[in-house]
Amino acid sequence: MSRSALIVGGGIIGASSAHFLSEAGWKVTIIDRGKFAGGCSHANCGLICPSHILPLAEPGAVRRTLSAMLSKNSPFYIKPRLDIALWAWMWNFARRCNVDSMIEAGRGLQPLLESSMHIYEQLGLDCEWEKKGLLFAYADQAQLDAYAESDRMLRESFNHPARKLNGAELSAMEPALKDGLAGAWFYEGDAHLRPDRLMDSWKTKLADRGVLIQENCELKGFVSAHGKAQAAKTSTGDLPADAFILATGAWTPLLSKELACRIPIQPGKGYSMTMRRPNNCPQIPLIFPETKVAVTPMQSGYRLGSMMEFSGYDESLRPERLELLRRGAEPFLKEPYTNDTEEQWFGWRPMTSDGLPIIDFSPATNNVLIAAGHNMIGMSTGPGTGKLVAEMINKEQTHIDPRPYSLRRFS
């Protein structure tokens, strides 16, 4: 007997879930309120980072963030407003800025990261995949040395060390960087890809498997009876299914009423600029922790990305924030950008206060599964999430422990 699944959200989590459900024999439909892959999966930095084990909530994070916000050039911004959900989120984030909470979150993130890397290497999608590592490059020696504490935690708690490079070693490894930098920490197991190419390739593969994709179709609620959803109420009519997956990213809190539970996700706005590759283009992806700018040298382009704005669902593309991307790369690269800009973009990252995603069934309906809240690493954790979603829907033994992603942690 054929089983049907309706996936709400056509980003990396929705595509991954569709991949594994269709592989397991489900008849799958994806709906999206806009275009397939039109949200945060479109033009993010495309970094696939098993190294990103530790969450943003770390000792001193609140103090540094509040201090940085006093500067108009800060990569962090909170739009002043009376928003109870936002300030509750901030309070819970602050409570987790300690080493024990970091390690706890990291133990939940590492299996998803490692699972996803393994799946990516088996997928064979046309996405400009390259496994060249990732450099955390510093101009300031003190800040370079201070990262040693994070490296110690990653080394001792997760067996995931970096290699420390001095300035000369960094110049030799990546000649596109300016001379005189303090050095870097190198994660040689990280990879990168071009997200829009990934999603285009995956869309083709899903369509070949018979997955239906319906764009411009917005979820309005559910038709439910006896603790089970029977159909999704959408802007184009009711769509029945046996199982429903909400891969709705930063939009998920707007469905809290329908889900009969609190979804403490905040939209964290990020920006990127995609342009022609510089003549002196880096070969290895870079993060500059001092300016919070990431650089992705893709085969068909070059991307600067960063920023974190808590400004609600603000759709403005602010030119001064894009300018900060250019200025944040200038101290480090000989040719930090080109004038041939292909795209200026923003997306809302689905941020949870503890850095862990939500992958759990709605308490109201036992066949509606929420898969959202992947923070800044949805691209790095998407395939592992999709596999876990399919296992949970199939009531199978899961390949990783789903308990860290439970809704109950917010009770």
Coordinates of C-alpha atoms in Angstrom, one line a residue:
M1 CA 0.0 0.0 0.0
S2 CA 1.4 3.4 -1.0
R3 CA 2.1 5.9 1.7
S4 CA 2.1 9.6 1.1
A5 CA 4.1 12.4 2.7
L6 CA 3.6 16.1 2.4
I7 CA 6.7 18.2 3.1
V8 CA 6.2 21.9 3.8
G9 CA 9.3 23.8 2.9
G10 CA 11.5 23.5 -0.2
G11 CA 14.9 24.2 1.4
I12 CA 17.8 21.9 2.3
I13 CA 15.8 20.2 5.1
G14 CA 12.8 19.6 2.9
A15 CA 14.8 18.4 0.0
S16 CA 16.8 16.0 2.2
S17 CA 13.7 14.6 3.8
A18 CA 12.1 14.1 0.4
H19 CA 15.2 12.3 -0.8
F20 CA 15.2 9.7 2.0
L21 CA 11.4 9.3 2.1
S22 CA 11.1 8.7 -1.6
E23 CA 14.0 6.3 -1.3
A24 CA 12.0 4.4 1.3
G25 CA 9.0 4.1 -1.1
W26 CA 6.9 7.1 0.0
K27 CA 4.9 9.1 -2.5
V28 CA 6.2 12.6 -1.7
T29 CA 5.0 16.1 -2.3
I30 CA 6.9 19.3 -1.4
I31 CA 5.0 22.6 -1.1
D32 CA 6.7 26.0 -0.5
R33 CA 5.1 29.4 0.2
G34 CA 7.5 30.8 -2.4
K35 CA 10.0 29.1 -4.8
F36 CA 11.7 25.8 -4.2
A37 CA 15.1 26.7 -2.5
G38 CA 14.1 30.4 -2.5
G39 CA 14.9 31.0 1.2
C40 CA 18.1 30.4 3.3
S41 CA 19.2 27.5 1.1
H42 CA 19.7 29.7 -2.0
A43 CA 22.8 32.0 -1.4
N44 CA 24.3 31.1 1.9
C45 CA 28.0 30.6 2.1
G46 CA 27.8 26.9 1.2
L47 CA 30.3 25.8 3.9
I48 CA 30.0 22.1 4.9
C49 CA 31.6 22.2 8.3
P50 CA 32.0 19.3 10.6
S51 CA 34.2 21.7 12.6
H52 CA 31.1 23.8 13.6
I53 CA 30.4 21.7 16.6
L54 CA 30.2 24.4 19.2
P55 CA 27.1 26.6 19.3
L56 CA 27.1 30.4 19.3
A57 CA 26.2 30.5 23.0
E58 CA 29.7 30.5 24.6
P59 CA 31.1 32.2 27.6
G60 CA 31.3 36.0 27.0
A61 CA 29.1 35.9 23.9
V62 CA 26.4 38.2 25.4
R63 CA 29.0 40.8 26.6
R64 CA 30.8 40.8 23.3
T65 CA 27.6 41.1 21.3
L66 CA 26.2 43.9 23.4
S67 CA 29.5 45.7 23.2
A68 CA 29.7 45.3 19.5
M69 CA 26.2 46.6 19.0
L70 CA 27.3 50.0 20.3
S71 CA 29.2 50.3 17.1
K72 CA 27.3 51.2 13.9
N73 CA 29.6 48.9 12.0
S74 CA 28.9 45.9 14.1
P75 CA 28.0 42.6 12.3
F76 CA 25.4 42.1 15.1
Y77 CA 22.2 44.1 15.2
I78 CA 19.0 43.8 17.2
K79 CA 16.2 46.1 16.1
P80 CA 14.8 47.8 19.2
R81 CA 11.2 46.8 19.7
L82 CA 8.9 45.3 22.3
D83 CA 8.9 41.6 21.4
I84 CA 8.4 39.2 24.3
A85 CA 9.4 36.2 22.2
L86 CA 12.7 37.8 21.2
W87 CA 13.7 38.8 24.7
A88 CA 12.7 35.4 26.1
W89 CA 15.0 33.9 23.4
M90 CA 17.8 36.3 24.4
W91 CA 17.4 35.4 28.0
N92 CA 17.6 31.6 27.3
F93 CA 20.6 32.2 25.0
A94 CA 22.4 34.1 27.8
R95 CA 21.6 31.3 30.3
R96 CA 23.4 28.8 28.0
C97 CA 26.6 30.9 27.6
N98 CA 28.7 28.5 29.7
V99 CA 31.1 25.6 28.9
D100 CA 28.8 22.8 30.1
S101 CA 26.0 23.9 27.9
M102 CA 28.3 24.3 24.9
I103 CA 29.6 20.8 25.3
E104 CA 26.0 19.5 25.7
A105 CA 24.9 21.2 22.5
G106 CA 28.1 20.1 20.7
R107 CA 27.3 16.4 21.6
G108 CA 24.0 16.9 19.8
L109 CA 25.4 18.6 16.8
Q110 CA 28.3 16.4 16.0
P111 CA 26.4 13.3 14.9
L112 CA 24.3 15.4 12.5
L113 CA 27.3 17.1 11.1
E114 CA 29.2 13.8 10.6
S115 CA 26.2 12.0 9.2
S116 CA 25.6 14.9 6.7
M117 CA 29.2 14.9 5.5
H118 CA 29.1 11.2 4.9
I119 CA 25.8 11.5 2.9
Y120 CA 27.1 14.5 0.8
E121 CA 30.1 12.4 -0.2
Q122 CA 27.8 9.7 -1.5
L123 CA 25.1 11.8 -3.2
G124 CA 27.0 12.7 -6.3
L125 CA 25.0 15.9 -7.0
D126 CA 26.3 18.5 -9.4
C127 CA 27.0 21.3 -6.9
E128 CA 30.7 22.3 -7.3
W129 CA 31.6 20.2 -4.3
E130 CA 35.2 20.7 -3.1
K131 CA 36.8 19.4 0.1
K132 CA 39.7 21.8 0.7
G133 CA 39.2 22.5 4.3
L134 CA 38.4 25.8 6.1
L135 CA 40.7 28.5 7.5
F136 CA 39.9 30.7 10.5
A137 CA 42.4 33.5 9.7
Y138 CA 43.4 36.2 12.2
A139 CA 45.2 39.5 11.9
D140 CA 45.7 39.9 15.7
Q141 CA 48.0 37.5 17.5
A142 CA 46.2 37.6 20.8
Q143 CA 42.9 36.7 19.2
L144 CA 44.6 33.9 17.2
D145 CA 46.0 32.5 20.5
A146 CA 42.7 32.9 22.3
Y147 CA 41.1 30.5 19.9
A148 CA 43.3 27.8 21.5
E149 CA 40.7 27.3 24.2
S150 CA 38.0 26.4 21.6
D151 CA 40.5 24.1 19.9
R152 CA 41.1 22.4 23.3
M153 CA 37.4 21.8 23.8
L154 CA 37.0 20.4 20.2
R155 CA 40.1 18.3 20.6
E156 CA 39.4 16.8 24.1
S157 CA 35.6 16.5 23.9
F158 CA 35.0 15.8 20.3
N159 CA 38.3 14.5 18.9
H160 CA 38.1 17.3 16.3
P161 CA 41.3 19.4 16.4
A162 CA 42.5 22.1 14.1
R163 CA 46.0 22.7 12.9
K164 CA 47.5 26.1 14.0
L165 CA 49.4 28.0 11.4
N166 CA 51.7 30.9 11.9
G167 CA 51.7 33.9 9.5
A168 CA 54.4 32.5 7.2
E169 CA 52.7 29.1 7.1
L170 CA 49.4 30.7 6.3
S171 CA 50.9 32.8 3.5
A172 CA 52.3 29.7 2.0
M173 CA 49.0 27.8 2.2
E174 CA 46.8 30.6 0.9
P175 CA 48.8 33.2 -1.2
A176 CA 45.6 35.3 -1.8
L177 CA 45.8 36.5 1.8
K178 CA 47.8 39.6 2.7
D179 CA 51.2 39.3 4.2
G180 CA 51.7 40.0 7.9
L181 CA 48.6 38.3 9.3
A182 CA 49.1 36.5 12.6
G183 CA 48.1 33.1 11.4
A184 CA 45.1 30.7 11.3
W185 CA 43.5 27.6 12.5
F186 CA 42.9 25.0 9.7
Y187 CA 40.2 22.4 9.6
E188 CA 41.3 20.2 6.8
G189 CA 38.1 18.0 6.9
D190 CA 35.7 20.7 5.9
A191 CA 34.2 21.2 2.5
H192 CA 32.2 23.7 0.4
L193 CA 29.7 23.8 -2.4
R194 CA 27.5 26.2 -4.4
P195 CA 24.1 26.1 -2.6
D196 CA 21.9 27.1 -5.6
R197 CA 23.6 24.5 -7.8
L198 CA 23.1 21.9 -5.1
M199 CA 19.4 22.6 -4.8
D200 CA 18.9 22.7 -8.6
S201 CA 20.6 19.3 -9.0
W202 CA 18.6 17.9 -6.1
K203 CA 15.4 19.2 -7.5
T204 CA 16.1 17.3 -10.8
K205 CA 16.9 14.1 -8.9
L206 CA 13.7 14.4 -6.8
A207 CA 11.6 15.0 -9.9
D208 CA 13.1 12.0 -11.6
R209 CA 12.0 9.9 -8.6
G210 CA 8.4 11.2 -8.9
V211 CA 8.5 13.8 -6.1
L212 CA 6.0 16.5 -6.8
I213 CA 7.0 20.1 -6.1
Q214 CA 4.3 22.8 -5.8
E215 CA 5.6 26.3 -5.4
N216 CA 3.6 29.4 -4.2
C217 CA 1.5 27.2 -2.0
E218 CA 1.3 28.4 1.6
L219 CA 0.3 26.2 4.6
K220 CA -2.7 27.6 6.5
G221 CA -3.2 24.8 9.0
F222 CA -4.4 21.2 9.3
V223 CA -7.5 19.2 9.0
S224 CA -7.2 16.9 12.1
A225 CA -9.2 14.2 13.9
H226 CA -8.3 11.9 16.8
G227 CA -4.8 13.3 17.2
K228 CA -3.9 12.8 13.6
A229 CA -3.6 15.3 10.7
Q230 CA -5.6 14.2 7.7
A231 CA -4.8 17.0 5.3
A232 CA -2.9 20.3 5.1
K233 CA -5.0 23.4 4.5
T234 CA -3.1 25.5 2.0
S235 CA -3.6 28.6 -0.1
T236 CA -4.4 26.3 -3.1
G237 CA -6.8 23.9 -1.3
D238 CA -6.6 20.9 1.1
L239 CA -3.8 18.4 0.5
P240 CA -4.3 15.0 2.2
A241 CA -1.3 12.8 3.2
D242 CA -0.4 10.1 5.7
A243 CA 2.5 12.1 7.2
F244 CA 3.5 15.7 7.2
I245 CA 7.0 17.2 7.7
L246 CA 7.4 20.9 8.5
A247 CA 10.7 22.0 7.2
T248 CA 9.7 25.7 7.4
G249 CA 12.9 27.2 8.9
A250 CA 12.5 30.6 10.4
W251 CA 8.8 30.7 9.6
T252 CA 8.0 27.8 11.9
P253 CA 7.0 29.9 15.0
L254 CA 4.2 31.4 13.0
L255 CA 2.6 27.9 13.0
S256 CA 2.8 27.5 16.8
K257 CA -1.0 27.6 17.1
E258 CA -1.6 24.9 14.6
L259 CA 1.1 22.7 16.2
A260 CA -0.2 23.3 19.7
C261 CA 3.3 24.0 21.0
R262 CA 5.8 26.8 21.4
I263 CA 8.4 27.0 18.7
P264 CA 11.2 29.2 20.1
I265 CA 12.9 30.1 16.9
Q266 CA 14.0 33.6 15.9
P267 CA 14.8 34.7 12.4
G268 CA 18.5 35.7 12.3
K269 CA 19.0 37.7 9.1
G270 CA 22.2 37.1 7.2
Y271 CA 23.5 38.7 4.0
S272 CA 25.7 37.6 1.1
M273 CA 27.2 39.0 -2.1
T274 CA 28.1 36.8 -5.1
M275 CA 30.4 38.1 -7.7
R276 CA 33.0 37.1 -10.3
R277 CA 36.0 35.4 -8.9
P278 CA 38.9 37.8 -8.3
N279 CA 42.1 37.3 -10.3
N280 CA 43.9 36.6 -7.1
C281 CA 41.2 34.3 -5.7
P282 CA 41.6 32.2 -2.6
Q283 CA 41.6 28.4 -3.1
I284 CA 40.4 27.6 0.5
P285 CA 37.3 28.9 2.1
L286 CA 38.0 31.5 4.8
I287 CA 36.3 32.8 8.0
F288 CA 37.6 36.0 9.5
P289 CA 36.5 35.8 13.2
E290 CA 37.6 39.4 13.9
T291 CA 35.1 40.9 11.4
K292 CA 32.7 37.9 11.2
V293 CA 33.0 37.6 7.4
A294 CA 33.1 34.3 5.5
V295 CA 34.6 33.9 2.0
T296 CA 33.6 31.1 -0.3
P297 CA 35.6 30.6 -3.5
M298 CA 33.3 28.6 -5.7
Q299 CA 34.2 27.2 -9.1
S300 CA 31.7 29.5 -10.9
G301 CA 31.8 32.5 -8.6
Y302 CA 32.9 34.1 -5.3
R303 CA 30.9 34.9 -2.3
L304 CA 31.2 37.1 0.8
G305 CA 28.7 36.4 3.6
S306 CA 27.9 37.1 7.2
M307 CA 26.0 39.5 9.5
M308 CA 23.4 38.6 12.2
E309 CA 20.3 40.8 12.5
F310 CA 17.5 40.1 14.9
S311 CA 15.0 42.4 13.1
G312 CA 12.0 40.1 12.8
Y313 CA 10.8 39.3 9.3
D314 CA 12.2 42.5 7.8
E315 CA 12.5 42.1 4.1
S316 CA 14.8 45.1 3.4
L317 CA 18.2 44.5 1.8
R318 CA 20.3 47.1 3.6
P319 CA 23.2 48.4 1.5
E320 CA 25.2 49.4 4.6
R321 CA 25.2 45.8 5.8
L322 CA 26.4 44.6 2.4
E323 CA 29.2 47.2 2.6
L324 CA 30.3 45.7 5.9
L325 CA 31.0 42.4 4.0
R326 CA 33.4 44.2 1.7
R327 CA 35.1 46.1 4.5
G328 CA 35.3 43.0 6.6
A329 CA 37.3 41.2 3.9
E330 CA 39.6 44.1 3.1
P331 CA 42.1 43.8 5.9
F332 CA 42.8 40.1 5.0
L333 CA 42.8 39.6 1.2
K334 CA 44.9 41.1 -1.5
E335 CA 41.9 41.3 -3.8
P336 CA 38.9 41.0 -1.4
Y337 CA 36.1 41.5 -4.0
T338 CA 35.4 42.5 -7.6
N339 CA 32.9 45.0 -9.0
D340 CA 31.1 42.4 -11.1
T341 CA 28.3 41.6 -8.6
E342 CA 25.9 38.9 -9.7
E343 CA 23.6 38.9 -6.7
Q344 CA 23.0 40.7 -3.4
W345 CA 20.9 38.6 -1.0
F346 CA 19.6 38.1 2.5
G347 CA 18.0 35.1 4.2
W348 CA 16.5 34.4 7.7
R349 CA 18.4 31.7 9.6
P350 CA 16.2 29.8 12.0
M351 CA 17.9 30.4 15.3
T352 CA 17.3 28.4 18.5
S353 CA 18.7 29.7 21.8
D354 CA 20.7 26.4 22.5
G355 CA 22.0 26.0 18.9
L356 CA 20.3 22.7 18.4
P357 CA 17.6 22.0 15.8
I358 CA 14.1 20.8 16.5
I359 CA 13.3 17.4 15.0
D360 CA 10.3 16.0 16.8
F361 CA 6.6 15.2 16.4
S362 CA 4.0 17.8 17.2
P363 CA 2.3 17.1 20.6
A364 CA -1.1 17.7 18.9
T365 CA -0.8 15.3 16.0
N366 CA 1.3 12.2 15.9
N367 CA 1.9 12.3 12.2
V368 CA 3.2 15.9 11.9
L369 CA 7.0 16.1 12.3
I370 CA 8.8 19.4 12.8
A371 CA 12.3 19.6 11.4
A372 CA 13.5 23.2 11.8
G373 CA 15.8 25.5 13.8
H374 CA 19.1 24.6 12.2
N375 CA 20.6 27.9 13.0
M376 CA 23.6 28.9 10.8
I377 CA 24.5 25.3 9.8
G378 CA 21.5 24.0 8.0
M379 CA 23.5 23.3 4.9
S380 CA 26.0 21.3 7.0
T381 CA 23.3 19.3 8.9
G382 CA 20.6 19.0 6.2
P383 CA 21.3 15.5 4.8
G384 CA 21.7 13.9 8.2
T385 CA 18.4 15.6 9.3
G386 CA 16.6 14.3 6.2
K387 CA 17.8 10.7 6.9
L388 CA 16.7 11.0 10.6
V389 CA 13.3 12.5 9.5
A390 CA 12.7 9.5 7.2
E391 CA 13.6 7.0 9.9
M392 CA 11.3 8.7 12.5
I393 CA 8.4 8.8 10.0
N394 CA 9.0 5.1 9.2
K395 CA 9.2 4.2 12.9
E396 CA 12.6 2.7 12.3
Q397 CA 15.7 2.5 14.5
T398 CA 17.4 5.9 13.9
H399 CA 21.1 6.2 12.8
I400 CA 21.6 8.9 15.4
D401 CA 20.0 9.6 18.7
P402 CA 17.0 12.1 18.2
R403 CA 16.6 13.0 21.9
P404 CA 18.8 16.2 21.8
Y405 CA 16.4 17.7 19.2
S406 CA 13.2 17.1 21.2
L407 CA 10.6 19.8 21.8
R408 CA 10.5 18.7 25.5
R409 CA 13.8 20.6 26.2
F410 CA 11.8 23.8 26.0
S411 CA 9.2 22.8 28.5

